[in-house]
mmCIF file of C-alpha atoms in Angstrom:
data_model
loop_
_atom_site.group_PDB
_atom_site.id
_atom_site.type_symbol
_atom_site.label_atom_id
_atom_site.label_comp_id
_atom_site.label_asym_id
_atom_site.label_seq_id
_atom_site.Cartn_x
_atom_site.Cartn_y
_atom_site.Cartn_z
ATOM 1 C CA MET A 1 -28.806 -3.112 18.796
ATOM 2 C CA ASP A 2 -31.520 -4.823 20.828
ATOM 3 C CA GLU A 3 -30.935 -4.595 24.591
ATOM 4 C CA THR A 4 -31.940 -8.268 24.967
ATOM 5 C CA ASP A 5 -28.978 -9.208 22.780
ATOM 6 C CA PRO A 6 -26.101 -10.291 25.097
ATOM 7 C CA SER A 7 -23.633 -8.470 22.851
ATOM 8 C CA PHE A 8 -25.285 -5.123 23.669
ATOM 9 C CA HIS A 9 -24.350 -5.325 27.344
ATOM 10 C CA MET A 10 -20.898 -6.762 26.624
ATOM 11 C CA PHE A 11 -19.990 -3.886 24.310
ATOM 12 C CA ARG A 12 -21.569 -1.287 26.574
ATOM 13 C CA ASP A 13 -19.582 -2.400 29.626
ATOM 14 C CA ASP A 14 -16.353 -2.607 27.657
ATOM 15 C CA LEU A 15 -16.908 0.940 26.406
ATOM 16 C CA LEU A 16 -17.625 2.192 29.930
ATOM 17 C CA GLU A 17 -14.364 0.632 31.066
ATOM 18 C CA LEU A 18 -12.342 2.163 28.217
ATOM 19 C CA LEU A 19 -13.830 5.674 28.111
ATOM 20 C CA PRO A 20 -11.985 7.098 31.179
ATOM 21 C CA GLU A 21 -8.700 6.497 29.311
ATOM 22 C CA VAL A 22 -9.825 8.386 26.179
ATOM 23 C CA SER A 23 -8.822 11.978 25.491
ATOM 24 C CA LEU A 24 -11.095 13.658 22.945
ATOM 25 C CA CYS A 25 -9.671 15.867 20.203
ATOM 26 C CA SER A 26 -12.047 17.897 18.026
ATOM 27 C CA GLU A 27 -9.414 18.316 15.285
ATOM 28 C CA VAL A 28 -9.084 14.595 14.542
ATOM 29 C CA ASP A 29 -11.712 12.443 12.825
ATOM 30 C CA ASP A 30 -12.872 9.258 14.544
ATOM 31 C CA GLY A 31 -11.458 6.022 13.204
ATOM 32 C CA TYR A 32 -10.486 2.435 13.994
ATOM 33 C CA GLU A 33 -6.978 1.262 14.834
ATOM 34 C CA TRP A 34 -5.706 -2.251 15.598
ATOM 35 C CA THR A 35 -2.812 -1.683 17.979
ATOM 36 C CA LEU A 36 -1.328 -5.179 17.559
ATOM 37 C CA SER A 37 -0.061 -4.417 14.063
ATOM 38 C CA GLY A 38 2.273 -1.647 12.945
ATOM 39 C CA GLU A 39 -0.118 -0.513 10.223
ATOM 40 C CA GLY A 40 -3.027 -0.184 12.631
ATOM 41 C CA CYS A 41 -5.133 -2.633 10.573
ATOM 42 C CA PHE A 42 -6.627 -5.839 11.921
ATOM 43 C CA SER A 43 -5.134 -9.135 10.789
ATOM 44 C CA VAL A 44 -6.076 -12.656 11.792
ATOM 45 C CA HIS A 45 -2.390 -13.482 12.161
ATOM 46 C CA SER A 46 -1.743 -10.765 14.751
ATOM 47 C CA CYS A 47 -4.822 -11.818 16.713
ATOM 48 C CA TYR A 48 -3.781 -15.477 16.612
ATOM 49 C CA GLU A 49 -0.272 -14.573 17.754
ATOM 50 C CA LEU A 50 -1.754 -12.734 20.717
ATOM 51 C CA PHE A 51 -3.610 -15.832 21.862
ATOM 52 C CA LEU A 52 -0.553 -18.038 21.488
ATOM 53 C CA SER A 53 1.904 -15.664 23.145
ATOM 54 C CA GLY A 54 3.289 -16.864 26.441
ATOM 55 C CA ALA A 55 2.616 -13.565 28.208
ATOM 56 C CA TYR A 56 -1.053 -13.649 27.229
ATOM 57 C CA ALA A 57 -1.499 -17.282 28.196
ATOM 58 C CA ASP A 58 0.158 -16.723 31.579
ATOM 59 C CA SER A 59 -1.843 -13.632 32.474
ATOM 60 C CA VAL A 60 -5.270 -14.490 31.115
ATOM 61 C CA CYS A 61 -5.833 -18.207 30.792
ATOM 62 C CA GLN A 62 -4.483 -21.589 31.740
ATOM 63 C CA GLU A 63 -3.404 -24.235 29.238
ATOM 64 C CA GLU A 64 -6.849 -25.867 29.377
ATOM 65 C CA THR A 65 -8.550 -22.621 28.389
ATOM 66 C CA ALA A 66 -5.983 -21.960 25.664
ATOM 67 C CA ASN A 67 -6.726 -25.386 24.169
ATOM 68 C CA ALA A 68 -10.455 -24.672 24.393
ATOM 69 C CA LEU A 69 -9.945 -21.426 22.461
ATOM 70 C CA VAL A 70 -8.131 -23.307 19.708
ATOM 71 C CA SER A 71 -11.056 -25.752 19.504
ATOM 72 C CA LEU A 72 -13.564 -22.886 19.444
ATOM 73 C CA TRP A 73 -12.129 -21.239 16.328
ATOM 74 C CA LYS A 74 -12.446 -24.539 14.444
ATOM 75 C CA VAL A 75 -16.217 -24.580 14.937
ATOM 76 C CA GLU A 76 -18.447 -23.946 11.924
ATOM 77 C CA ALA A 77 -20.887 -21.468 13.460
ATOM 78 C CA PRO A 78 -21.974 -17.826 12.983
ATOM 79 C CA PRO A 79 -19.242 -15.345 14.006
ATOM 80 C CA GLU A 80 -21.398 -13.756 16.717
ATOM 81 C CA LEU A 81 -21.816 -17.164 18.356
ATOM 82 C CA LEU A 82 -18.075 -17.839 18.241
ATOM 83 C CA PHE A 83 -17.361 -14.371 19.672
ATOM 84 C CA PHE A 84 -19.807 -15.056 22.473
ATOM 85 C CA GLY A 85 -18.095 -18.377 23.268
ATOM 86 C CA TRP A 86 -14.730 -16.603 23.228
ATOM 87 C CA ARG A 87 -15.931 -14.094 25.822
ATOM 88 C CA VAL A 88 -17.290 -16.884 28.035
ATOM 89 C CA LEU A 89 -14.006 -18.814 27.936
ATOM 90 C CA LEU A 90 -11.997 -15.706 28.839
ATOM 91 C CA ASN A 91 -14.507 -14.541 31.472
ATOM 92 C CA ARG A 92 -15.169 -11.337 29.561
ATOM 93 C CA MET A 93 -18.911 -11.343 30.180
ATOM 94 C CA ALA A 94 -20.801 -8.627 32.031
ATOM 95 C CA THR A 95 -21.807 -10.977 34.826
ATOM 96 C CA LYS A 96 -22.827 -9.431 38.130
ATOM 97 C CA ASP A 97 -19.576 -10.274 39.900
ATOM 98 C CA GLN A 98 -17.710 -8.304 37.214
ATOM 99 C CA LEU A 99 -20.157 -5.389 37.468
ATOM 100 C CA PHE A 100 -19.679 -5.376 41.245
ATOM 101 C CA LYS A 101 -15.882 -5.290 40.860
ATOM 102 C CA ARG A 102 -16.235 -2.293 38.519
ATOM 103 C CA SER A 103 -18.632 -0.603 40.994
ATOM 104 C CA ILE A 104 -21.367 -0.521 38.340
ATOM 105 C CA ILE A 105 -23.509 -2.236 40.951
ATOM 106 C CA THR A 106 -22.647 -1.413 44.553
ATOM 107 C CA LYS A 107 -24.772 -3.699 46.730
ATOM 108 C CA ARG A 108 -23.585 -7.259 47.299
ATOM 109 C CA ASN A 109 -27.157 -8.584 47.175
ATOM 110 C CA ASP A 110 -27.536 -7.146 43.673
ATOM 111 C CA SER A 111 -24.761 -9.467 42.479
ATOM 112 C CA LEU A 112 -26.781 -12.613 43.227
ATOM 113 C CA CYS A 113 -27.776 -14.977 40.422
ATOM 114 C CA VAL A 114 -31.261 -14.174 39.082
ATOM 115 C CA PHE A 115 -32.049 -17.884 38.854
ATOM 116 C CA SER A 116 -30.896 -19.294 42.199
ATOM 117 C CA LYS A 117 -31.012 -15.959 44.132
ATOM 118 C CA SER A 118 -28.600 -17.425 46.672
ATOM 119 C CA GLN A 119 -25.129 -17.380 45.081
ATOM 120 C CA GLU A 120 -23.063 -14.720 43.366
ATOM 121 C CA GLU A 121 -23.490 -14.608 39.599
ATOM 122 C CA THR A 122 -20.165 -15.638 38.070
ATOM 123 C CA ILE A 123 -19.337 -17.309 34.756
ATOM 124 C CA ALA A 124 -18.717 -20.610 36.561
ATOM 125 C CA HIS A 125 -22.031 -20.340 38.389
ATOM 126 C CA ILE A 126 -24.404 -19.164 35.666
ATOM 127 C CA PHE A 127 -23.127 -21.716 33.126
ATOM 128 C CA GLY A 128 -22.305 -24.475 35.581
ATOM 129 C CA SER A 129 -23.474 -24.907 39.150
ATOM 130 C CA CYS A 130 -26.665 -22.819 38.870
ATOM 131 C CA SER A 131 -29.733 -25.040 39.304
ATOM 132 C CA PHE A 132 -31.418 -23.533 36.222
ATOM 133 C CA ALA A 133 -28.371 -24.126 34.021
ATOM 134 C CA ASP A 134 -27.813 -27.583 35.496
ATOM 135 C CA TYR A 135 -31.317 -28.651 34.497
ATOM 136 C CA ILE A 136 -30.821 -27.287 30.969
ATOM 137 C CA TRP A 137 -27.484 -29.096 30.615
ATOM 138 C CA ARG A 138 -29.079 -32.379 31.703
ATOM 139 C CA ARG A 139 -31.884 -31.960 29.175
ATOM 140 C CA VAL A 140 -29.489 -31.117 26.341
ATOM 141 C CA LEU A 141 -27.210 -34.023 27.266
ATOM 142 C CA ILE A 142 -30.117 -36.460 27.138
ATOM 143 C CA TRP A 143 -31.176 -34.950 23.821
ATOM 144 C CA LEU A 144 -27.698 -35.422 22.327
ATOM 145 C CA ASP A 145 -27.151 -38.788 24.049
ATOM 146 C CA PRO A 146 -23.343 -38.649 24.366
ATOM 147 C CA PHE A 147 -23.280 -40.582 27.662
ATOM 148 C CA GLU A 148 -20.732 -43.095 26.435
ATOM 149 C CA GLU A 149 -18.176 -40.289 25.985
ATOM 150 C CA LEU A 150 -18.889 -37.385 28.346
ATOM 151 C CA THR A 151 -20.066 -36.877 31.900
ATOM 152 C CA LEU A 152 -22.421 -34.029 32.749
ATOM 153 C CA GLU A 153 -19.607 -31.927 34.225
ATOM 154 C CA GLU A 154 -17.438 -32.526 31.156
ATOM 155 C CA PHE A 155 -20.265 -31.469 28.878
ATOM 156 C CA LYS A 156 -20.705 -28.223 30.820
ATOM 157 C CA SER A 157 -17.086 -27.429 29.862
ATOM 158 C CA PHE A 158 -17.357 -29.112 26.497
ATOM 159 C CA LEU A 159 -14.590 -27.258 24.647
ATOM 160 C CA CYS A 160 -12.083 -28.524 27.214
ATOM 161 C CA TYR A 161 -13.096 -32.132 26.469
ATOM 162 C CA VAL A 162 -14.029 -31.905 22.799
ATOM 163 C CA GLU A 163 -11.330 -34.403 21.767
ATOM 164 C CA LYS A 164 -13.073 -37.137 23.761
ATOM 165 C CA VAL A 165 -15.780 -37.221 21.089
ATOM 166 C CA LYS A 166 -14.118 -39.234 18.347
ATOM 167 C CA ASN A 167 -16.866 -39.023 15.728
ATOM 168 C CA VAL A 168 -16.198 -35.763 13.832
ATOM 169 C CA LEU A 169 -19.816 -35.192 12.742
ATOM 170 C CA LYS A 170 -21.124 -35.831 16.252
ATOM 171 C CA ARG A 171 -18.478 -33.501 17.660
ATOM 172 C CA LYS A 172 -19.626 -30.683 15.359
ATOM 173 C CA ILE A 173 -23.243 -31.130 16.431
ATOM 174 C CA GLU A 174 -22.368 -31.208 20.128
ATOM 175 C CA VAL A 175 -20.076 -28.183 20.119
ATOM 176 C CA VAL A 176 -22.657 -26.022 18.330
ATOM 177 C CA SER A 177 -25.327 -27.308 20.733
ATOM 178 C CA TRP A 178 -23.073 -26.319 23.644
ATOM 179 C CA LEU A 179 -22.583 -22.799 22.271
ATOM 180 C CA VAL A 180 -26.295 -22.360 21.617
ATOM 181 C CA SER A 181 -27.083 -23.632 25.127
ATOM 182 C CA ILE A 182 -24.915 -21.056 26.904
ATOM 183 C CA TRP A 183 -26.309 -18.370 24.561
ATOM 184 C CA SER A 184 -29.893 -19.370 25.428
ATOM 185 C CA ILE A 185 -29.184 -19.532 29.160
ATOM 186 C CA LEU A 186 -27.846 -15.974 29.050
ATOM 187 C CA LEU A 187 -30.836 -14.804 26.996
ATOM 188 C CA SER A 188 -33.159 -16.225 29.675
ATOM 189 C CA ARG A 189 -31.151 -14.355 32.290
ATOM 190 C CA ASN A 190 -31.268 -11.078 30.321
ATOM 191 C CA ASN A 191 -34.985 -11.401 29.595
ATOM 192 C CA PHE A 192 -35.621 -11.690 33.323
ATOM 193 C CA ILE A 193 -33.437 -8.688 34.210
ATOM 194 C CA PHE A 194 -34.470 -6.314 31.420
ATOM 195 C CA ASN A 195 -37.928 -7.511 30.366
ATOM 196 C CA HIS A 196 -39.145 -9.093 33.640
ATOM 197 C CA ILE A 197 -39.907 -12.388 31.861
ATOM 198 C CA VAL A 198 -39.754 -15.235 34.387
ATOM 199 C CA PRO A 199 -37.248 -17.886 33.235
ATOM 200 C CA SER A 200 -38.837 -21.046 31.875
ATOM 201 C CA PHE A 201 -37.051 -24.358 31.336
ATOM 202 C CA ASP A 202 -39.332 -25.229 28.435
ATOM 203 C CA ASP A 203 -38.900 -21.831 26.757
ATOM 204 C CA CYS A 204 -35.125 -22.066 27.108
ATOM 205 C CA MET A 205 -35.086 -25.587 25.628
ATOM 206 C CA SER A 206 -37.350 -24.464 22.783
ATOM 207 C CA GLY A 207 -34.935 -21.621 22.089
ATOM 208 C CA ILE A 208 -31.999 -24.032 21.973
ATOM 209 C CA ASP A 209 -33.883 -26.339 19.632
ATOM 210 C CA PHE A 210 -34.902 -23.433 17.378
ATOM 211 C CA ARG A 211 -31.447 -21.872 17.220
#
């Protein structure tokens, strides 16, 4: 997997978090097991039940986020894009604040946003209040022209306000554009960190348009 792919770093950090709990046994072959079902096999039903369970909703997300997750899984988009959106909504991204909490990075200054260089990199910051992201959101909003329905701040959290867009076709276009926008913003961030490519508004917008 390409290191510039956001999924690479997500999976890597999840594995690093899980490995200390693993006991290796040379006499047993490696395999996959889905612990939410008695048979150990994945099922959409068991996964859906997990999201809707009261314990999960109370411990992980508020009602607004739960509703956003329901809206996400209705989107017609590639699975990797939906999975990415799912991780963003549940704050399961390898942002610098999370890496600092896990002691993967140890200096507070290293947890600063690569774009603004003044605030800690969190999900809310990198996809919301960050000046780089804010400019991208404004450009995308003008491009889509949904001013009569959504404010800029509502569009930044589009899946929480998706029902405000009454036209079904327009809603589909806007939700995919939102997903592609957060994907492209993170790619710009990763390209700067791992490939030392200075973020460019025009390059990011071109990437959104292309994707």
